[in-house]
CSV table of C-alpha atoms (C1' of nucleotides) in Angstrom, one decimal:
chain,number,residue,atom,x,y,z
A,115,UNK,CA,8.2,55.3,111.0
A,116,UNK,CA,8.6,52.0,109.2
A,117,UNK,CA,5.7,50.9,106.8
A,118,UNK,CA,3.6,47.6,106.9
A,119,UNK,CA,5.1,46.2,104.0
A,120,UNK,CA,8.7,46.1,106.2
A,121,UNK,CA,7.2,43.8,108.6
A,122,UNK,CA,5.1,42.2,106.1
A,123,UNK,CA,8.2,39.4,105.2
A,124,UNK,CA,10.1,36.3,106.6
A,125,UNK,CA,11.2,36.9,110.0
A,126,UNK,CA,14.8,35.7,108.8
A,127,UNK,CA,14.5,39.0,106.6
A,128,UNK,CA,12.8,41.4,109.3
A,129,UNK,CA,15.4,40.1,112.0
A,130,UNK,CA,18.4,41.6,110.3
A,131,UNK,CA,16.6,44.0,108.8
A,132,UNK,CA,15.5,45.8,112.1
A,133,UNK,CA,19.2,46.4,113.5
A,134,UNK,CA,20.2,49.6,113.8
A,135,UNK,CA,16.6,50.5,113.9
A,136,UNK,CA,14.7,52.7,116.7
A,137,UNK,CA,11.9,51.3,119.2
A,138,UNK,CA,10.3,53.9,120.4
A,139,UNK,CA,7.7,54.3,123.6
A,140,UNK,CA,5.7,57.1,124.9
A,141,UNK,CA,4.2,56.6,128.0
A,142,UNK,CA,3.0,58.9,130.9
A,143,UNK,CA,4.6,62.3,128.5
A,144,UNK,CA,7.8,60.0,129.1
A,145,UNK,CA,9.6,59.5,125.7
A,146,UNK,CA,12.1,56.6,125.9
A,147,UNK,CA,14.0,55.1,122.8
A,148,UNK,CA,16.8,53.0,121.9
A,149,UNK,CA,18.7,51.5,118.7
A,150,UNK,CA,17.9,47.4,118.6
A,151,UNK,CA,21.3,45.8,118.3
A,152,UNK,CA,20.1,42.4,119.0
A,153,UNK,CA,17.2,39.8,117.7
A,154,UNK,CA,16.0,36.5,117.0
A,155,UNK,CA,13.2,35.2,114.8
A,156,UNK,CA,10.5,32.8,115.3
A,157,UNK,CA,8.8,31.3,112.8
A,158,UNK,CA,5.3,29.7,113.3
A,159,UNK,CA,4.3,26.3,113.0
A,160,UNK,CA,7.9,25.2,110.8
A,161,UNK,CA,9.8,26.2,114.5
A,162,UNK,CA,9.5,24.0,117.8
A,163,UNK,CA,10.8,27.1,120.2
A,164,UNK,CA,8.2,29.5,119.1
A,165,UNK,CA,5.3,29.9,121.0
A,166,UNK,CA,3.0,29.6,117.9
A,167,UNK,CA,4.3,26.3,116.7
A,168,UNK,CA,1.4,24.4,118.2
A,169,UNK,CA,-2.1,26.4,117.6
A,170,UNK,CA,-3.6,29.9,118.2
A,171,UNK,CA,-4.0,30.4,121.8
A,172,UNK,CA,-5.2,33.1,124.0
A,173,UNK,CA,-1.6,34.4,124.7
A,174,UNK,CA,-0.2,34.2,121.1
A,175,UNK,CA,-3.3,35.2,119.3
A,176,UNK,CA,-1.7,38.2,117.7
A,177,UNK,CA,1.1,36.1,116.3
A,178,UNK,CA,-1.7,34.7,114.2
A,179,UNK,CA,-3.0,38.3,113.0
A,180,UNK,CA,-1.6,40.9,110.4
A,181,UNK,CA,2.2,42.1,110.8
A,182,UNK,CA,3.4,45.1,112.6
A,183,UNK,CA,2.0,44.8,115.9
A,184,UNK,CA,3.3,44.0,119.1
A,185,UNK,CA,3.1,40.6,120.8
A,186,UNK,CA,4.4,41.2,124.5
A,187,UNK,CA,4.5,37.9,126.8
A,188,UNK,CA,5.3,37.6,130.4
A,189,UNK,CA,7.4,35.1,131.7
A,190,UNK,CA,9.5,33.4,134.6
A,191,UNK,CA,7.3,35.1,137.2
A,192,UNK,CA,8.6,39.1,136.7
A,193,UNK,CA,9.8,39.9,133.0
A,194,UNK,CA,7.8,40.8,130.2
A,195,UNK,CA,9.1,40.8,126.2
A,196,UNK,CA,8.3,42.4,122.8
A,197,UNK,CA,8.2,40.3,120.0
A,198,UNK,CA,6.8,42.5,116.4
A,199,UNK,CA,4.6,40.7,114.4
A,200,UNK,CA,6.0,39.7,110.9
A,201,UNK,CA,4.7,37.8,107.7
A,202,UNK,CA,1.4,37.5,106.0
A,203,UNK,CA,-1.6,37.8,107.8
A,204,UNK,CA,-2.0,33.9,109.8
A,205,UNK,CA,1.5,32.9,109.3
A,206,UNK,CA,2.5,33.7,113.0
A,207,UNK,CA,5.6,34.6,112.7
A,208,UNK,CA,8.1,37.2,115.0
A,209,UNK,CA,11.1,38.6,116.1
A,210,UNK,CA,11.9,38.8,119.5
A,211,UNK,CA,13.7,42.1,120.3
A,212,UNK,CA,16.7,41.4,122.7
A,213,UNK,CA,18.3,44.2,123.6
A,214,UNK,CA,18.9,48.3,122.7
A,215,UNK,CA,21.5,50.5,122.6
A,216,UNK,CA,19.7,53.5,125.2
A,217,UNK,CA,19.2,56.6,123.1
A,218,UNK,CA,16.1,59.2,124.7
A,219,UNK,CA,15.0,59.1,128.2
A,220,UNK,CA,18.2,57.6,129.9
A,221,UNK,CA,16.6,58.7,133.3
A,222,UNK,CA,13.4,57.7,133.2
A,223,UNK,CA,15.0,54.3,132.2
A,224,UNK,CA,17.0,54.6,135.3
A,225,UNK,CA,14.8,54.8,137.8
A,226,UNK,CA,12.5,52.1,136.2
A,227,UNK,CA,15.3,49.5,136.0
A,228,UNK,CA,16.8,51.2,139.3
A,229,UNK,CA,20.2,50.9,138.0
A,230,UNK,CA,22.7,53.3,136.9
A,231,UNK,CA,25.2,51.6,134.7
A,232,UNK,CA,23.6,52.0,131.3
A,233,UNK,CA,25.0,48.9,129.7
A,234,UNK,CA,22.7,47.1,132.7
A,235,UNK,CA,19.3,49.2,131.0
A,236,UNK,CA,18.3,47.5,127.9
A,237,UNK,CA,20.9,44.5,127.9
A,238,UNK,CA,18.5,41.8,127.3
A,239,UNK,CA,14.7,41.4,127.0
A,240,UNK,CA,13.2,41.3,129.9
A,241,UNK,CA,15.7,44.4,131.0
A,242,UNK,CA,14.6,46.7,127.3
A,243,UNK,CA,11.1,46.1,128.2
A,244,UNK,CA,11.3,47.5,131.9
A,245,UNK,CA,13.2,50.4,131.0
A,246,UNK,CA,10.7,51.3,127.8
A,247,UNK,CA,8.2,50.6,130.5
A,248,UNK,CA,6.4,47.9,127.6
A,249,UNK,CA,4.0,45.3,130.2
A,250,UNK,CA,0.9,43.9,129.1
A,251,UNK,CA,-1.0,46.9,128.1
A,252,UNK,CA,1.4,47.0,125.0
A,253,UNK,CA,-0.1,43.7,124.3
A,254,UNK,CA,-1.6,44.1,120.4
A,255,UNK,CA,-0.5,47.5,119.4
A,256,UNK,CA,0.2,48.5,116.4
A,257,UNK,CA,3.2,49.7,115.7
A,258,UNK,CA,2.7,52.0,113.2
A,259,UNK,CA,1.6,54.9,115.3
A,260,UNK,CA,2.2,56.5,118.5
A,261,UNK,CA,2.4,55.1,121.6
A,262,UNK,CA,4.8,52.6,120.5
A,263,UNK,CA,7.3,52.3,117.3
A,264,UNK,CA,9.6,52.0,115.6
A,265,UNK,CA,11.4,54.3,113.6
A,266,UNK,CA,14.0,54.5,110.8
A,267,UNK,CA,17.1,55.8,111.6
A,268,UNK,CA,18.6,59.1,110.3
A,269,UNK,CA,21.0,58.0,107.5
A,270,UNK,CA,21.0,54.7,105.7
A,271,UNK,CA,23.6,53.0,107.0
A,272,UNK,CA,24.9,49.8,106.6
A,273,UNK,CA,25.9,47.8,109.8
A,274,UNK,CA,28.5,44.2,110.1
A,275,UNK,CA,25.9,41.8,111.5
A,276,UNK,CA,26.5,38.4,112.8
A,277,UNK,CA,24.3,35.5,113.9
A,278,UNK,CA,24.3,32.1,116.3
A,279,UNK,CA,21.9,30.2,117.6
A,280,UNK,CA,18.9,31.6,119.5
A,281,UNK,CA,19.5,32.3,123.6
A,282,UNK,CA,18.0,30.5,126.5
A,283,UNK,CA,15.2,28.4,124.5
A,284,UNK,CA,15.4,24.0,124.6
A,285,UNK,CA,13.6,23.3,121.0
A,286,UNK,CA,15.6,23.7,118.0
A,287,UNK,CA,18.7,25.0,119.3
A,288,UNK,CA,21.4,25.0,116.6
A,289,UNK,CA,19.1,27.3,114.0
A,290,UNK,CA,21.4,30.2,113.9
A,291,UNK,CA,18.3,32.6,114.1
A,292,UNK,CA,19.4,35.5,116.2
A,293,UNK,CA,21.1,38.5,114.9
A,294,UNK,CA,23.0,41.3,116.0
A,295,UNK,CA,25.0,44.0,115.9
A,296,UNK,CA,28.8,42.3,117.0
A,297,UNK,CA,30.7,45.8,118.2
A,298,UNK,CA,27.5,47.2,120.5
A,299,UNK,CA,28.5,47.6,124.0
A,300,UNK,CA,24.8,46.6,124.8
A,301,UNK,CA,24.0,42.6,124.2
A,302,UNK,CA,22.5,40.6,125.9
A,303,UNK,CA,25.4,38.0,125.9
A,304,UNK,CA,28.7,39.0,123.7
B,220,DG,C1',25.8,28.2,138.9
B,221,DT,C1',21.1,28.7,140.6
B,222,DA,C1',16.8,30.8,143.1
B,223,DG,C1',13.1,33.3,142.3
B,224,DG,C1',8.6,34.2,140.3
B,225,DG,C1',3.7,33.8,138.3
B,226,DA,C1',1.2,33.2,134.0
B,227,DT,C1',0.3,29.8,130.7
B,228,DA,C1',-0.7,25.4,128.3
B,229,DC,C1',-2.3,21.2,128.5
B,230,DA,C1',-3.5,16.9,130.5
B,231,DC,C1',-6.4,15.2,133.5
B,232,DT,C1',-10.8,14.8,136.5
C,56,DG,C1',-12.3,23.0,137.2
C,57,DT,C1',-7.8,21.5,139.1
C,58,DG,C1',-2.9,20.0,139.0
C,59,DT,C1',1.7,20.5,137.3
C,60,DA,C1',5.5,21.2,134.2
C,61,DT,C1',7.4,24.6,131.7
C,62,DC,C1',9.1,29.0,130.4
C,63,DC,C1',12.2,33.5,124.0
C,64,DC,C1',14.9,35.8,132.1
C,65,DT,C1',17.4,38.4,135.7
C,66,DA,C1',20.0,39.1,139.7
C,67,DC,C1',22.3,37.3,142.7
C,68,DT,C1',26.1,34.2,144.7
DNA sequence: GTAGGGATACACT
DNA sequence: GTGTATCCCTACT
């Protein structure tokens, strides 16, 4: 399990920093994982498309608090997505995670995202946060501890990484803030 | 390429 | 309190 002090940085550190690492949720005795392959940062008030560059409201409140906890957000009427806390305690800052490579509970992923093809499971945010089954109730938690994480992987291994400009957003679109993984069969967009 | 969907933020009474 | 524009998307055509 990663420590405070890894989320405790610039997003533009974190971001990278979390590829190749393992989100983990147990819910209902159902364990489902995957390796994150894809992510953007958002800063706080220094970055028009994040949700905290205005002031602390009722949805992005935890932005606002210490790092390493979960800020989930619903959007466009059906899909929820998982952002991780990052920085110092008020800076509001996150990363977005966009999409996993499926690892434990393939079928329970499955039938939550009733699909079969796996690269349709956890190809994108809203899609990751289905099959983990992450909604509102994951809202705040701290990911440090059980039920939802995120984990190191087994070996320390060093990854190619690209970036490009953040997906689907209308405020500051040419900072090159997302990351990922450029040979994963499981982005969001190639 | 675009319809669908509902919560949210903010400007107004 | 109410109105409305917007949204870090997905699934379909």
């Amino acid at each position: 399990m990663l420590k405070r002090s890894f989320f405790g940085r610039s997003p533009l550190i974190v971001a990278p920093d979390l590829l190749g690492k393992i989100l983990v949720h147990s819910k209902n005795g159902i364990r489902t994982s995957g390796r994150i392959v894809e992510v953007e940062a958002y800063l706080g008030n220094q970055d028009p498309a994040s949700h905290a560059y205005k002031r602390k409201t009722e949805r992005n409140r935890v932005m606002f608090g210490p790092p390493g906890y979960a800020y989930v957000y619903f959007t466009y009427g059906s899909h929820f997505c998982m952002n991780v806390v990052t920085g110092n305690d008020g800076e509001a800052s996150a990363v977005l995670i966009r999409a996993l490579e499926p690892l434990e509970g393939v079928t329970a992923m499955k039938r939550r995202r009733k699909k079969t093809k796996e690269k349709d499971l956890t190809s994108g945010p809203g899609k990751l946060a289905q099959a983990l089954g992450i909604d509102r109730k994951c809202y705040g938690l701290d990911l440090l501890k059980k039920p939802l994480w995120i984990s190191e992987e087994r070996s320390g291994n060093t990854y190619k990484v690209k970036r490009s400009p953040r997906i689907g957003i209308k405020q500051a679109v040419d900072l090159p803030y997302r990351f990922y993984l450029p040979d994963s069969d499981y982005l969001s967009r190639p």
